Amino acid sequence: MIDSHCHLDLPKLFTRADSVLDRASKNGIKRILIPGTTPQGWCRQQALVKQNASEVALDIALGIHPYFLQTCDLERALSELHTSLSKSPHVIAIGEIGLDTAIECPVDTQQRAFASQLALSEQFELPVIMHHRKSHHLLLGALKQHQFKRGGVIHAFSGSVEVAMQYLERGFYLGVGGTITYPRGSKTRKTLKAIFPEFSDRLLLETDAPDMPMCGRQGMVNEPAYLGEVVSCLSNLLEIDSSEVVNLTTKNYQSLFHPHD
Ligand SMILES: [Zn+2]
Protein backbone atom coordinates (compact mmCIF):
# COMPACT_ATOMS: atom_id res chain seq x y z
CA MET A 1 0.00 0.00 0.00
CA ILE A 2 1.32 3.43 -0.90
CA ASP A 3 0.20 6.68 0.71
CA SER A 4 0.73 9.11 -2.16
CA HIS A 5 0.05 12.21 -0.04
CA CYS A 6 1.09 12.56 3.61
CA HIS A 7 2.46 15.75 5.20
CA LEU A 8 4.91 14.00 7.50
CA ASP A 9 6.92 17.24 7.73
CA LEU A 10 4.08 19.20 9.39
CA PRO A 11 4.50 19.61 13.18
CA LYS A 12 1.59 17.31 14.12
CA LEU A 13 3.39 14.35 12.54
CA PHE A 14 7.02 15.49 12.32
CA THR A 15 7.57 15.60 16.09
CA ARG A 16 6.70 11.91 16.36
CA ALA A 17 7.57 10.74 12.84
CA ASP A 18 9.27 7.54 14.08
CA SER A 19 6.12 6.22 15.73
CA VAL A 20 3.93 7.36 12.80
CA LEU A 21 6.17 5.42 10.40
CA ASP A 22 6.25 2.42 12.72
CA ARG A 23 2.44 2.27 12.85
CA ALA A 24 2.28 2.80 9.07
CA SER A 25 4.65 -0.09 8.48
CA LYS A 26 2.69 -2.38 10.83
CA ASN A 27 -0.44 -1.54 8.85
CA GLY A 28 1.00 -2.48 5.48
CA ILE A 29 2.28 0.87 4.19
CA LYS A 30 5.36 0.34 2.01
CA ARG A 31 5.93 3.86 0.72
CA ILE A 32 4.88 7.43 1.49
CA LEU A 33 5.10 10.52 -0.69
CA ILE A 34 5.62 13.72 1.32
CA PRO A 35 4.46 16.76 -0.69
CA GLY A 36 6.14 20.12 -0.11
CA THR A 37 4.43 23.22 1.24
CA THR A 38 7.05 25.84 2.23
CA PRO A 39 10.84 26.34 2.02
CA GLN A 40 11.08 25.53 5.77
CA GLY A 41 9.12 22.34 5.17
CA TRP A 42 11.44 21.29 2.30
CA CYS A 43 14.31 21.11 4.82
CA ARG A 44 12.25 18.95 7.20
CA GLN A 45 11.30 16.67 4.27
CA GLN A 46 14.96 16.18 3.34
CA ALA A 47 15.79 15.50 7.01
CA LEU A 48 13.04 12.86 7.22
CA VAL A 49 14.43 11.06 4.19
CA LYS A 50 17.96 11.19 5.56
CA GLN A 51 17.03 9.98 9.04
CA ASN A 52 14.46 7.40 8.00
CA ALA A 53 15.24 4.16 9.82
CA SER A 54 11.85 2.54 9.16
CA GLU A 55 10.78 -0.09 6.65
CA VAL A 56 8.68 2.53 4.84
CA ALA A 57 10.28 4.12 1.78
CA LEU A 58 9.92 7.91 1.60
CA ASP A 59 9.56 10.00 -1.56
CA ILE A 60 9.45 13.78 -1.63
CA ALA A 61 7.94 16.45 -3.83
CA LEU A 62 8.80 20.14 -3.51
CA GLY A 63 6.41 23.02 -4.02
CA ILE A 64 4.70 26.08 -2.56
CA HIS A 65 1.21 25.35 -1.27
CA PRO A 66 -1.40 28.10 -1.87
CA TYR A 67 -2.12 28.24 1.91
CA PHE A 68 1.32 29.67 2.58
CA LEU A 69 1.61 32.22 -0.23
CA GLN A 70 0.62 35.16 1.92
CA THR A 71 3.31 34.47 4.49
CA CYS A 72 6.18 34.00 2.07
CA ASP A 73 8.16 36.14 -0.34
CA LEU A 74 7.00 34.50 -3.57
CA GLU A 75 9.90 35.51 -5.83
CA ARG A 76 12.43 34.36 -3.25
CA ALA A 77 10.59 31.09 -2.57
CA LEU A 78 10.39 30.36 -6.31
CA SER A 79 14.08 30.96 -6.77
CA GLU A 80 14.85 28.71 -3.74
CA LEU A 81 12.58 26.08 -5.26
CA HIS A 82 14.51 26.23 -8.52
CA THR A 83 17.80 25.85 -6.63
CA SER A 84 16.49 22.97 -4.50
CA LEU A 85 15.21 21.14 -7.59
CA SER A 86 18.56 21.56 -9.34
CA LYS A 87 20.38 20.15 -6.31
CA SER A 88 17.96 17.31 -5.47
CA PRO A 89 17.80 14.71 -8.24
CA HIS A 90 15.69 12.42 -6.01
CA VAL A 91 12.68 14.78 -5.92
CA ILE A 92 9.87 13.03 -7.82
CA ALA A 93 7.24 15.77 -8.32
CA ILE A 94 6.38 19.46 -8.04
CA GLY A 95 3.77 20.08 -5.36
CA GLU A 96 1.66 20.65 -3.55
CA ILE A 97 0.59 23.46 -5.84
CA GLY A 98 -2.83 24.68 -6.90
CA LEU A 99 -5.67 27.13 -6.54
CA ASP A 100 -8.11 27.51 -3.65
CA THR A 101 -10.97 30.02 -3.73
CA ALA A 102 -11.91 29.34 -0.10
CA ILE A 103 -8.83 31.07 1.33
CA GLU A 104 -8.06 34.78 1.72
CA CYS A 105 -5.03 34.87 -0.58
CA PRO A 106 -5.95 36.77 -3.79
CA VAL A 107 -6.58 34.45 -6.74
CA ASP A 108 -4.19 36.36 -9.02
CA THR A 109 -1.32 35.80 -6.56
CA GLN A 110 -2.19 32.11 -6.47
CA GLN A 111 -2.37 31.98 -10.28
CA ARG A 112 1.08 33.55 -10.55
CA ALA A 113 2.60 30.99 -8.17
CA PHE A 114 0.75 28.18 -9.91
CA ALA A 115 1.91 29.19 -13.42
CA SER A 116 5.54 29.54 -12.30
CA GLN A 117 5.46 26.08 -10.73
CA LEU A 118 3.83 24.53 -13.82
CA ALA A 119 6.80 25.96 -15.75
CA LEU A 120 9.22 24.30 -13.27
CA SER A 121 7.39 21.02 -13.78
CA GLU A 122 8.02 21.26 -17.53
CA GLN A 123 11.61 22.38 -17.03
CA PHE A 124 12.53 19.57 -14.62
CA GLU A 125 10.28 17.01 -16.37
CA LEU A 126 8.37 16.18 -13.21
CA PRO A 127 4.63 15.61 -12.67
CA VAL A 128 2.63 17.96 -10.41
CA ILE A 129 0.58 17.34 -7.27
CA MET A 130 -2.46 19.60 -7.53
CA HIS A 131 -4.57 21.01 -4.72
CA HIS A 132 -8.13 22.09 -5.50
CA ARG A 133 -10.97 23.64 -3.52
CA LYS A 134 -13.87 25.25 -5.35
CA SER A 135 -11.41 25.81 -8.17
CA HIS A 136 -11.77 23.09 -10.86
CA HIS A 137 -12.81 25.68 -13.47
CA LEU A 138 -9.78 27.86 -12.70
CA LEU A 139 -7.34 24.94 -12.64
CA LEU A 140 -8.60 23.50 -15.91
CA GLY A 141 -8.48 26.99 -17.44
CA ALA A 142 -4.86 27.44 -16.33
CA LEU A 143 -3.81 24.00 -17.62
CA LYS A 144 -5.30 24.88 -21.01
CA GLN A 145 -3.85 28.38 -21.06
CA HIS A 146 -0.34 27.12 -20.28
CA GLN A 147 -0.76 24.07 -22.55
CA PHE A 148 0.47 21.98 -19.67
CA LYS A 149 1.33 18.45 -20.84
CA ARG A 150 3.37 16.96 -18.02
CA GLY A 151 0.39 15.60 -16.02
CA GLY A 152 0.31 14.63 -12.39
CA VAL A 153 -2.27 13.89 -9.72
CA ILE A 154 -5.37 15.76 -8.59
CA HIS A 155 -4.85 15.46 -4.86
CA ALA A 156 -7.97 14.49 -2.84
CA PHE A 157 -10.08 14.47 -5.95
CA SER A 158 -13.75 15.28 -5.41
CA GLY A 159 -16.13 16.22 -8.17
CA SER A 160 -18.40 15.11 -10.96
CA VAL A 161 -17.74 12.67 -13.80
CA GLU A 162 -17.51 15.62 -16.22
CA VAL A 163 -14.78 17.28 -14.17
CA ALA A 164 -12.91 14.00 -13.67
CA MET A 165 -13.00 13.31 -17.41
CA GLN A 166 -11.38 16.65 -18.21
CA TYR A 167 -8.43 15.81 -15.96
CA LEU A 168 -8.21 12.21 -17.18
CA GLU A 169 -8.19 13.35 -20.81
CA ARG A 170 -5.23 15.57 -19.93
CA GLY A 171 -3.36 12.56 -18.55
CA PHE A 172 -3.94 13.25 -14.85
CA TYR A 173 -4.34 10.68 -12.08
CA LEU A 174 -6.92 11.05 -9.30
CA GLY A 175 -5.90 10.90 -5.62
CA VAL A 176 -8.49 8.97 -3.61
CA GLY A 177 -8.65 9.59 0.12
CA GLY A 178 -10.85 9.92 3.20
CA THR A 179 -13.59 11.87 1.37
CA ILE A 180 -15.07 8.66 0.00
CA THR A 181 -15.52 7.23 3.52
CA TYR A 182 -18.15 9.89 4.37
CA PRO A 183 -21.84 9.83 3.42
CA ARG A 184 -21.33 13.30 1.86
CA GLY A 185 -18.73 11.82 -0.51
CA SER A 186 -21.47 10.22 -2.62
CA LYS A 187 -20.83 12.38 -5.71
CA THR A 188 -17.14 11.45 -5.72
CA ARG A 189 -17.96 7.76 -5.13
CA LYS A 190 -20.36 7.90 -8.08
CA THR A 191 -17.62 9.46 -10.23
CA LEU A 192 -15.07 6.78 -9.30
CA LYS A 193 -17.59 4.05 -10.03
CA ALA A 194 -18.37 5.61 -13.42
CA ILE A 195 -14.77 5.90 -14.59
CA PHE A 196 -13.94 2.33 -13.47
CA PRO A 197 -12.58 0.10 -14.97
CA GLU A 198 -11.74 2.27 -17.99
CA PHE A 199 -9.45 4.50 -15.93
CA SER A 200 -8.34 1.97 -13.30
CA ASP A 201 -4.78 2.86 -14.31
CA ARG A 202 -5.23 6.42 -12.97
CA LEU A 203 -6.21 5.89 -9.33
CA LEU A 204 -3.88 6.59 -6.40
CA LEU A 205 -4.40 6.18 -2.64
CA GLU A 206 -3.75 8.95 -0.15
CA THR A 207 -4.48 10.10 3.41
CA ASP A 208 -3.50 13.82 3.34
CA ALA A 209 -2.44 13.17 6.96
CA PRO A 210 -2.44 14.89 9.44
CA ASP A 211 -5.58 16.37 7.82
CA MET A 212 -8.73 14.81 6.39
CA PRO A 213 -9.43 12.11 9.01
CA MET A 214 -11.53 9.20 7.80
CA CYS A 215 -15.22 8.96 8.69
CA GLY A 216 -15.53 8.01 12.37
CA ARG A 217 -12.24 9.71 13.27
CA GLN A 218 -13.39 13.32 12.96
CA GLY A 219 -11.31 15.70 15.06
CA MET A 220 -8.44 13.25 15.31
CA VAL A 221 -4.98 13.50 13.75
CA ASN A 222 -4.98 11.46 10.54
CA GLU A 223 -2.14 9.01 9.88
CA PRO A 224 -0.97 6.80 7.00
CA ALA A 225 -1.71 3.78 9.24
CA TYR A 226 -5.42 4.32 8.48
CA LEU A 227 -5.07 4.14 4.68
CA GLY A 228 -6.54 0.61 4.72
CA GLU A 229 -9.94 2.19 5.42
CA VAL A 230 -9.82 3.94 2.04
CA VAL A 231 -8.82 0.63 0.43
CA SER A 232 -11.82 -1.18 2.01
CA CYS A 233 -14.16 1.57 0.92
CA LEU A 234 -12.82 1.51 -2.64
CA SER A 235 -12.94 -2.29 -2.72
CA ASN A 236 -16.66 -2.26 -1.79
CA LEU A 237 -17.43 0.54 -4.20
CA LEU A 238 -15.64 -0.94 -7.22
CA GLU A 239 -16.54 -4.53 -6.30
CA ILE A 240 -12.99 -5.77 -6.51
CA ASP A 241 -10.75 -7.41 -3.92
CA SER A 242 -8.77 -5.18 -1.53
CA SER A 243 -5.58 -6.80 -2.80
CA GLU A 244 -6.51 -5.72 -6.31
CA VAL A 245 -7.04 -2.13 -5.14
CA VAL A 246 -3.57 -2.21 -3.55
CA ASN A 247 -1.95 -3.80 -6.60
CA LEU A 248 -3.39 -1.45 -9.15
CA THR A 249 -2.77 1.73 -7.11
CA THR A 250 0.82 0.61 -6.44
CA LYS A 251 1.38 0.07 -10.14
CA ASN A 252 -0.19 3.44 -10.94
CA TYR A 253 2.06 5.18 -8.43
CA GLN A 254 5.13 3.62 -10.03
CA SER A 255 4.12 4.65 -13.52
CA LEU A 256 3.43 8.26 -12.50
CA PHE A 257 6.27 8.91 -10.06
CA HIS A 258 8.92 6.30 -10.87
CA PRO A 259 8.48 5.77 -14.62
CA HIS A 260 12.14 4.84 -15.20
CA ASP A 261 12.50 2.20 -12.43
ZN1 LIG B 1 -1.91 18.17 1.11
mmCIF file of C-alpha atoms and ligand atoms in Angstrom:
data_model
loop_
_atom_site.group_PDB
_atom_site.id
_atom_site.type_symbol
_atom_site.label_atom_id
_atom_site.label_comp_id
_atom_site.label_asym_id
_atom_site.label_seq_id
_atom_site.Cartn_x
_atom_site.Cartn_y
_atom_site.Cartn_z
ATOM 1 C CA MET A 1 0.000 0.000 0.000
ATOM 2 C CA ILE A 2 1.323 3.432 -0.900
ATOM 3 C CA ASP A 3 0.202 6.684 0.707
ATOM 4 C CA SER A 4 0.727 9.112 -2.163
ATOM 5 C CA HIS A 5 0.049 12.210 -0.042
ATOM 6 C CA CYS A 6 1.086 12.560 3.609
ATOM 7 C CA HIS A 7 2.458 15.751 5.196
ATOM 8 C CA LEU A 8 4.909 14.002 7.496
ATOM 9 C CA ASP A 9 6.915 17.240 7.730
ATOM 10 C CA LEU A 10 4.083 19.197 9.388
ATOM 11 C CA PRO A 11 4.496 19.608 13.180
ATOM 12 C CA LYS A 12 1.587 17.313 14.123
ATOM 13 C CA LEU A 13 3.394 14.347 12.540
ATOM 14 C CA PHE A 14 7.021 15.494 12.323
ATOM 15 C CA THR A 15 7.567 15.599 16.090
ATOM 16 C CA ARG A 16 6.701 11.907 16.356
ATOM 17 C CA ALA A 17 7.569 10.740 12.844
ATOM 18 C CA ASP A 18 9.266 7.540 14.081
ATOM 19 C CA SER A 19 6.118 6.218 15.731
ATOM 20 C CA VAL A 20 3.931 7.359 12.804
ATOM 21 C CA LEU A 21 6.173 5.422 10.397
ATOM 22 C CA ASP A 22 6.254 2.417 12.715
ATOM 23 C CA ARG A 23 2.440 2.268 12.854
ATOM 24 C CA ALA A 24 2.277 2.805 9.068
ATOM 25 C CA SER A 25 4.651 -0.094 8.483
ATOM 26 C CA LYS A 26 2.690 -2.383 10.831
ATOM 27 C CA ASN A 27 -0.436 -1.537 8.852
ATOM 28 C CA GLY A 28 1.000 -2.479 5.478
ATOM 29 C CA ILE A 29 2.283 0.874 4.195
ATOM 30 C CA LYS A 30 5.359 0.344 2.012
ATOM 31 C CA ARG A 31 5.929 3.858 0.722
ATOM 32 C CA ILE A 32 4.883 7.431 1.486
ATOM 33 C CA LEU A 33 5.099 10.524 -0.690
ATOM 34 C CA ILE A 34 5.622 13.724 1.317
ATOM 35 C CA PRO A 35 4.460 16.760 -0.694
ATOM 36 C CA GLY A 36 6.140 20.122 -0.106
ATOM 37 C CA THR A 37 4.427 23.218 1.244
ATOM 38 C CA THR A 38 7.051 25.841 2.230
ATOM 39 C CA PRO A 39 10.840 26.345 2.018
ATOM 40 C CA GLN A 40 11.082 25.528 5.770
ATOM 41 C CA GLY A 41 9.115 22.344 5.169
ATOM 42 C CA TRP A 42 11.436 21.292 2.296
ATOM 43 C CA CYS A 43 14.310 21.115 4.824
ATOM 44 C CA ARG A 44 12.253 18.948 7.196
ATOM 45 C CA GLN A 45 11.296 16.666 4.274
ATOM 46 C CA GLN A 46 14.961 16.182 3.339
ATOM 47 C CA ALA A 47 15.789 15.495 7.014
ATOM 48 C CA LEU A 48 13.043 12.865 7.223
ATOM 49 C CA VAL A 49 14.427 11.055 4.190
ATOM 50 C CA LYS A 50 17.962 11.193 5.558
ATOM 51 C CA GLN A 51 17.030 9.982 9.039
ATOM 52 C CA ASN A 52 14.461 7.404 8.000
ATOM 53 C CA ALA A 53 15.238 4.159 9.823
ATOM 54 C CA SER A 54 11.852 2.539 9.160
ATOM 55 C CA GLU A 55 10.781 -0.094 6.649
ATOM 56 C CA VAL A 56 8.682 2.530 4.844
ATOM 57 C CA ALA A 57 10.284 4.123 1.777
ATOM 58 C CA LEU A 58 9.920 7.907 1.603
ATOM 59 C CA ASP A 59 9.563 9.998 -1.563
ATOM 60 C CA ILE A 60 9.446 13.776 -1.630
ATOM 61 C CA ALA A 61 7.942 16.455 -3.831
ATOM 62 C CA LEU A 62 8.795 20.142 -3.513
ATOM 63 C CA GLY A 63 6.407 23.016 -4.021
ATOM 64 C CA ILE A 64 4.704 26.079 -2.563
ATOM 65 C CA HIS A 65 1.214 25.351 -1.265
ATOM 66 C CA PRO A 66 -1.399 28.096 -1.868
ATOM 67 C CA TYR A 67 -2.118 28.239 1.910
ATOM 68 C CA PHE A 68 1.324 29.672 2.580
ATOM 69 C CA LEU A 69 1.609 32.215 -0.230
ATOM 70 C CA GLN A 70 0.623 35.163 1.922
ATOM 71 C CA THR A 71 3.306 34.471 4.491
ATOM 72 C CA CYS A 72 6.178 33.999 2.069
ATOM 73 C CA ASP A 73 8.161 36.144 -0.335
ATOM 74 C CA LEU A 74 6.997 34.500 -3.567
ATOM 75 C CA GLU A 75 9.898 35.511 -5.828
ATOM 76 C CA ARG A 76 12.428 34.364 -3.254
ATOM 77 C CA ALA A 77 10.587 31.087 -2.569
ATOM 78 C CA LEU A 78 10.389 30.358 -6.314
ATOM 79 C CA SER A 79 14.083 30.957 -6.769
ATOM 80 C CA GLU A 80 14.848 28.712 -3.742
ATOM 81 C CA LEU A 81 12.576 26.084 -5.264
ATOM 82 C CA HIS A 82 14.511 26.231 -8.515
ATOM 83 C CA THR A 83 17.797 25.845 -6.634
ATOM 84 C CA SER A 84 16.492 22.966 -4.498
ATOM 85 C CA LEU A 85 15.211 21.141 -7.587
ATOM 86 C CA SER A 86 18.559 21.563 -9.345
ATOM 87 C CA LYS A 87 20.375 20.153 -6.308
ATOM 88 C CA SER A 88 17.957 17.311 -5.471
ATOM 89 C CA PRO A 89 17.804 14.713 -8.236
ATOM 90 C CA HIS A 90 15.690 12.421 -6.011
ATOM 91 C CA VAL A 91 12.685 14.777 -5.923
ATOM 92 C CA ILE A 92 9.873 13.030 -7.819
ATOM 93 C CA ALA A 93 7.244 15.770 -8.320
ATOM 94 C CA ILE A 94 6.381 19.460 -8.042
ATOM 95 C CA GLY A 95 3.775 20.082 -5.358
ATOM 96 C CA GLU A 96 1.661 20.650 -3.547
ATOM 97 C CA ILE A 97 0.590 23.462 -5.843
ATOM 98 C CA GLY A 98 -2.827 24.676 -6.899
ATOM 99 C CA LEU A 99 -5.668 27.135 -6.539
ATOM 100 C CA ASP A 100 -8.112 27.512 -3.653
ATOM 101 C CA THR A 101 -10.967 30.020 -3.734
ATOM 102 C CA ALA A 102 -11.914 29.344 -0.097
ATOM 103 C CA ILE A 103 -8.833 31.075 1.331
ATOM 104 C CA GLU A 104 -8.057 34.775 1.720
ATOM 105 C CA CYS A 105 -5.028 34.866 -0.575
ATOM 106 C CA PRO A 106 -5.951 36.772 -3.794
ATOM 107 C CA VAL A 107 -6.580 34.455 -6.735
ATOM 108 C CA ASP A 108 -4.193 36.358 -9.018
ATOM 109 C CA THR A 109 -1.322 35.797 -6.558
ATOM 110 C CA GLN A 110 -2.190 32.106 -6.468
ATOM 111 C CA GLN A 111 -2.365 31.984 -10.275
ATOM 112 C CA ARG A 112 1.077 33.552 -10.550
ATOM 113 C CA ALA A 113 2.597 30.989 -8.170
ATOM 114 C CA PHE A 114 0.752 28.176 -9.913
ATOM 115 C CA ALA A 115 1.906 29.185 -13.416
ATOM 116 C CA SER A 116 5.536 29.536 -12.299
ATOM 117 C CA GLN A 117 5.455 26.080 -10.730
ATOM 118 C CA LEU A 118 3.831 24.530 -13.817
ATOM 119 C CA ALA A 119 6.796 25.958 -15.748
ATOM 120 C CA LEU A 120 9.215 24.305 -13.274
ATOM 121 C CA SER A 121 7.388 21.021 -13.775
ATOM 122 C CA GLU A 122 8.021 21.261 -17.535
ATOM 123 C CA GLN A 123 11.613 22.382 -17.029
ATOM 124 C CA PHE A 124 12.525 19.572 -14.616
ATOM 125 C CA GLU A 125 10.281 17.013 -16.372
ATOM 126 C CA LEU A 126 8.370 16.182 -13.212
ATOM 127 C CA PRO A 127 4.631 15.607 -12.675
ATOM 128 C CA VAL A 128 2.632 17.956 -10.415
ATOM 129 C CA ILE A 129 0.583 17.340 -7.270
ATOM 130 C CA MET A 130 -2.458 19.597 -7.530
ATOM 131 C CA HIS A 131 -4.571 21.009 -4.717
ATOM 132 C CA HIS A 132 -8.130 22.094 -5.499
ATOM 133 C CA ARG A 133 -10.972 23.637 -3.524
ATOM 134 C CA LYS A 134 -13.871 25.245 -5.347
ATOM 135 C CA SER A 135 -11.410 25.808 -8.171
ATOM 136 C CA HIS A 136 -11.767 23.088 -10.856
ATOM 137 C CA HIS A 137 -12.813 25.678 -13.475
ATOM 138 C CA LEU A 138 -9.776 27.857 -12.699
ATOM 139 C CA LEU A 139 -7.345 24.940 -12.638
ATOM 140 C CA LEU A 140 -8.598 23.500 -15.905
ATOM 141 C CA GLY A 141 -8.479 26.993 -17.437
ATOM 142 C CA ALA A 142 -4.857 27.445 -16.330
ATOM 143 C CA LEU A 143 -3.812 24.003 -17.622
ATOM 144 C CA LYS A 144 -5.296 24.878 -21.015
ATOM 145 C CA GLN A 145 -3.847 28.377 -21.059
ATOM 146 C CA HIS A 146 -0.342 27.119 -20.279
ATOM 147 C CA GLN A 147 -0.758 24.072 -22.550
ATOM 148 C CA PHE A 148 0.473 21.980 -19.673
ATOM 149 C CA LYS A 149 1.330 18.453 -20.843
ATOM 150 C CA ARG A 150 3.374 16.957 -18.017
ATOM 151 C CA GLY A 151 0.390 15.595 -16.024
ATOM 152 C CA GLY A 152 0.314 14.627 -12.389
ATOM 153 C CA VAL A 153 -2.265 13.892 -9.719
ATOM 154 C CA ILE A 154 -5.375 15.757 -8.594
ATOM 155 C CA HIS A 155 -4.854 15.457 -4.859
ATOM 156 C CA ALA A 156 -7.972 14.491 -2.844
ATOM 157 C CA PHE A 157 -10.083 14.470 -5.945
ATOM 158 C CA SER A 158 -13.749 15.275 -5.408
ATOM 159 C CA GLY A 159 -16.127 16.216 -8.167
ATOM 160 C CA SER A 160 -18.404 15.115 -10.962
ATOM 161 C CA VAL A 161 -17.739 12.671 -13.796
ATOM 162 C CA GLU A 162 -17.506 15.619 -16.219
ATOM 163 C CA VAL A 163 -14.781 17.279 -14.171
ATOM 164 C CA ALA A 164 -12.911 14.003 -13.666
ATOM 165 C CA MET A 165 -13.002 13.310 -17.414
ATOM 166 C CA GLN A 166 -11.381 16.653 -18.208
ATOM 167 C CA TYR A 167 -8.428 15.810 -15.956
ATOM 168 C CA LEU A 168 -8.212 12.211 -17.175
ATOM 169 C CA GLU A 169 -8.191 13.348 -20.809
ATOM 170 C CA ARG A 170 -5.234 15.572 -19.926
ATOM 171 C CA GLY A 171 -3.362 12.561 -18.554
ATOM 172 C CA PHE A 172 -3.937 13.251 -14.848
ATOM 173 C CA TYR A 173 -4.339 10.684 -12.077
ATOM 174 C CA LEU A 174 -6.917 11.047 -9.297
ATOM 175 C CA GLY A 175 -5.896 10.895 -5.618
ATOM 176 C CA VAL A 176 -8.489 8.966 -3.612
ATOM 177 C CA GLY A 177 -8.648 9.590 0.125
ATOM 178 C CA GLY A 178 -10.850 9.922 3.201
ATOM 179 C CA THR A 179 -13.586 11.874 1.371
ATOM 180 C CA ILE A 180 -15.069 8.660 -0.003
ATOM 181 C CA THR A 181 -15.518 7.227 3.520
ATOM 182 C CA TYR A 182 -18.150 9.889 4.375
ATOM 183 C CA PRO A 183 -21.840 9.829 3.421
ATOM 184 C CA ARG A 184 -21.329 13.303 1.864
ATOM 185 C CA GLY A 185 -18.733 11.820 -0.513
ATOM 186 C CA SER A 186 -21.473 10.225 -2.619
ATOM 187 C CA LYS A 187 -20.829 12.380 -5.705
ATOM 188 C CA THR A 188 -17.141 11.448 -5.716
ATOM 189 C CA ARG A 189 -17.962 7.759 -5.129
ATOM 190 C CA LYS A 190 -20.364 7.902 -8.082
ATOM 191 C CA THR A 191 -17.617 9.459 -10.227
ATOM 192 C CA LEU A 192 -15.067 6.783 -9.304
ATOM 193 C CA LYS A 193 -17.588 4.048 -10.026
ATOM 194 C CA ALA A 194 -18.367 5.614 -13.419
ATOM 195 C CA ILE A 195 -14.765 5.896 -14.590
ATOM 196 C CA PHE A 196 -13.940 2.333 -13.474
ATOM 197 C CA PRO A 197 -12.584 0.099 -14.968
ATOM 198 C CA GLU A 198 -11.742 2.265 -17.987
ATOM 199 C CA PHE A 199 -9.447 4.497 -15.931
ATOM 200 C CA SER A 200 -8.345 1.974 -13.296
ATOM 201 C CA ASP A 201 -4.777 2.862 -14.311
ATOM 202 C CA ARG A 202 -5.234 6.422 -12.969
ATOM 203 C CA LEU A 203 -6.205 5.885 -9.333
ATOM 204 C CA LEU A 204 -3.877 6.589 -6.400
ATOM 205 C CA LEU A 205 -4.399 6.176 -2.644
ATOM 206 C CA GLU A 206 -3.747 8.953 -0.153
ATOM 207 C CA THR A 207 -4.475 10.100 3.408
ATOM 208 C CA ASP A 208 -3.500 13.821 3.342
ATOM 209 C CA ALA A 209 -2.441 13.172 6.959
ATOM 210 C CA PRO A 210 -2.439 14.891 9.436
ATOM 211 C CA ASP A 211 -5.582 16.372 7.818
ATOM 212 C CA MET A 212 -8.734 14.808 6.390
ATOM 213 C CA PRO A 213 -9.433 12.115 9.015
ATOM 214 C CA MET A 214 -11.533 9.196 7.802
ATOM 215 C CA CYS A 215 -15.216 8.962 8.688
ATOM 216 C CA GLY A 216 -15.526 8.012 12.373
ATOM 217 C CA ARG A 217 -12.237 9.705 13.270
ATOM 218 C CA GLN A 218 -13.390 13.320 12.955
ATOM 219 C CA GLY A 219 -11.313 15.702 15.060
ATOM 220 C CA MET A 220 -8.438 13.249 15.315
ATOM 221 C CA VAL A 221 -4.983 13.502 13.746
ATOM 222 C CA ASN A 222 -4.985 11.459 10.541
ATOM 223 C CA GLU A 223 -2.137 9.010 9.878
ATOM 224 C CA PRO A 224 -0.968 6.801 6.996
ATOM 225 C CA ALA A 225 -1.708 3.783 9.241
ATOM 226 C CA TYR A 226 -5.415 4.321 8.479
ATOM 227 C CA LEU A 227 -5.074 4.140 4.677
ATOM 228 C CA GLY A 228 -6.542 0.615 4.716
ATOM 229 C CA GLU A 229 -9.940 2.193 5.424
ATOM 230 C CA VAL A 230 -9.823 3.935 2.040
ATOM 231 C CA VAL A 231 -8.822 0.628 0.427
ATOM 232 C CA SER A 232 -11.825 -1.178 2.014
ATOM 233 C CA CYS A 233 -14.163 1.565 0.918
ATOM 234 C CA LEU A 234 -12.815 1.505 -2.642
ATOM 235 C CA SER A 235 -12.936 -2.287 -2.723
ATOM 236 C CA ASN A 236 -16.662 -2.259 -1.788
ATOM 237 C CA LEU A 237 -17.427 0.539 -4.201
ATOM 238 C CA LEU A 238 -15.641 -0.941 -7.221
ATOM 239 C CA GLU A 239 -16.542 -4.525 -6.300
ATOM 240 C CA ILE A 240 -12.989 -5.774 -6.511
ATOM 241 C CA ASP A 241 -10.754 -7.411 -3.923
ATOM 242 C CA SER A 242 -8.772 -5.176 -1.529
ATOM 243 C CA SER A 243 -5.581 -6.796 -2.802
ATOM 244 C CA GLU A 244 -6.513 -5.722 -6.315
ATOM 245 C CA VAL A 245 -7.036 -2.132 -5.135
ATOM 246 C CA VAL A 246 -3.573 -2.215 -3.547
ATOM 247 C CA ASN A 247 -1.948 -3.798 -6.602
ATOM 248 C CA LEU A 248 -3.391 -1.446 -9.152
ATOM 249 C CA THR A 249 -2.767 1.732 -7.112
ATOM 250 C CA THR A 250 0.818 0.614 -6.435
ATOM 251 C CA LYS A 251 1.380 0.066 -10.143
ATOM 252 C CA ASN A 252 -0.187 3.440 -10.945
ATOM 253 C CA TYR A 253 2.061 5.177 -8.427
ATOM 254 C CA GLN A 254 5.133 3.618 -10.032
ATOM 255 C CA SER A 255 4.119 4.651 -13.524
ATOM 256 C CA LEU A 256 3.429 8.262 -12.501
ATOM 257 C CA PHE A 257 6.267 8.911 -10.056
ATOM 258 C CA HIS A 258 8.923 6.305 -10.870
ATOM 259 C CA PRO A 259 8.480 5.770 -14.624
ATOM 260 C CA HIS A 260 12.135 4.837 -15.202
ATOM 261 C CA ASP A 261 12.503 2.198 -12.428
HETATM 262 ZN ZN ZN B 1 -1.909 18.168 1.110
#
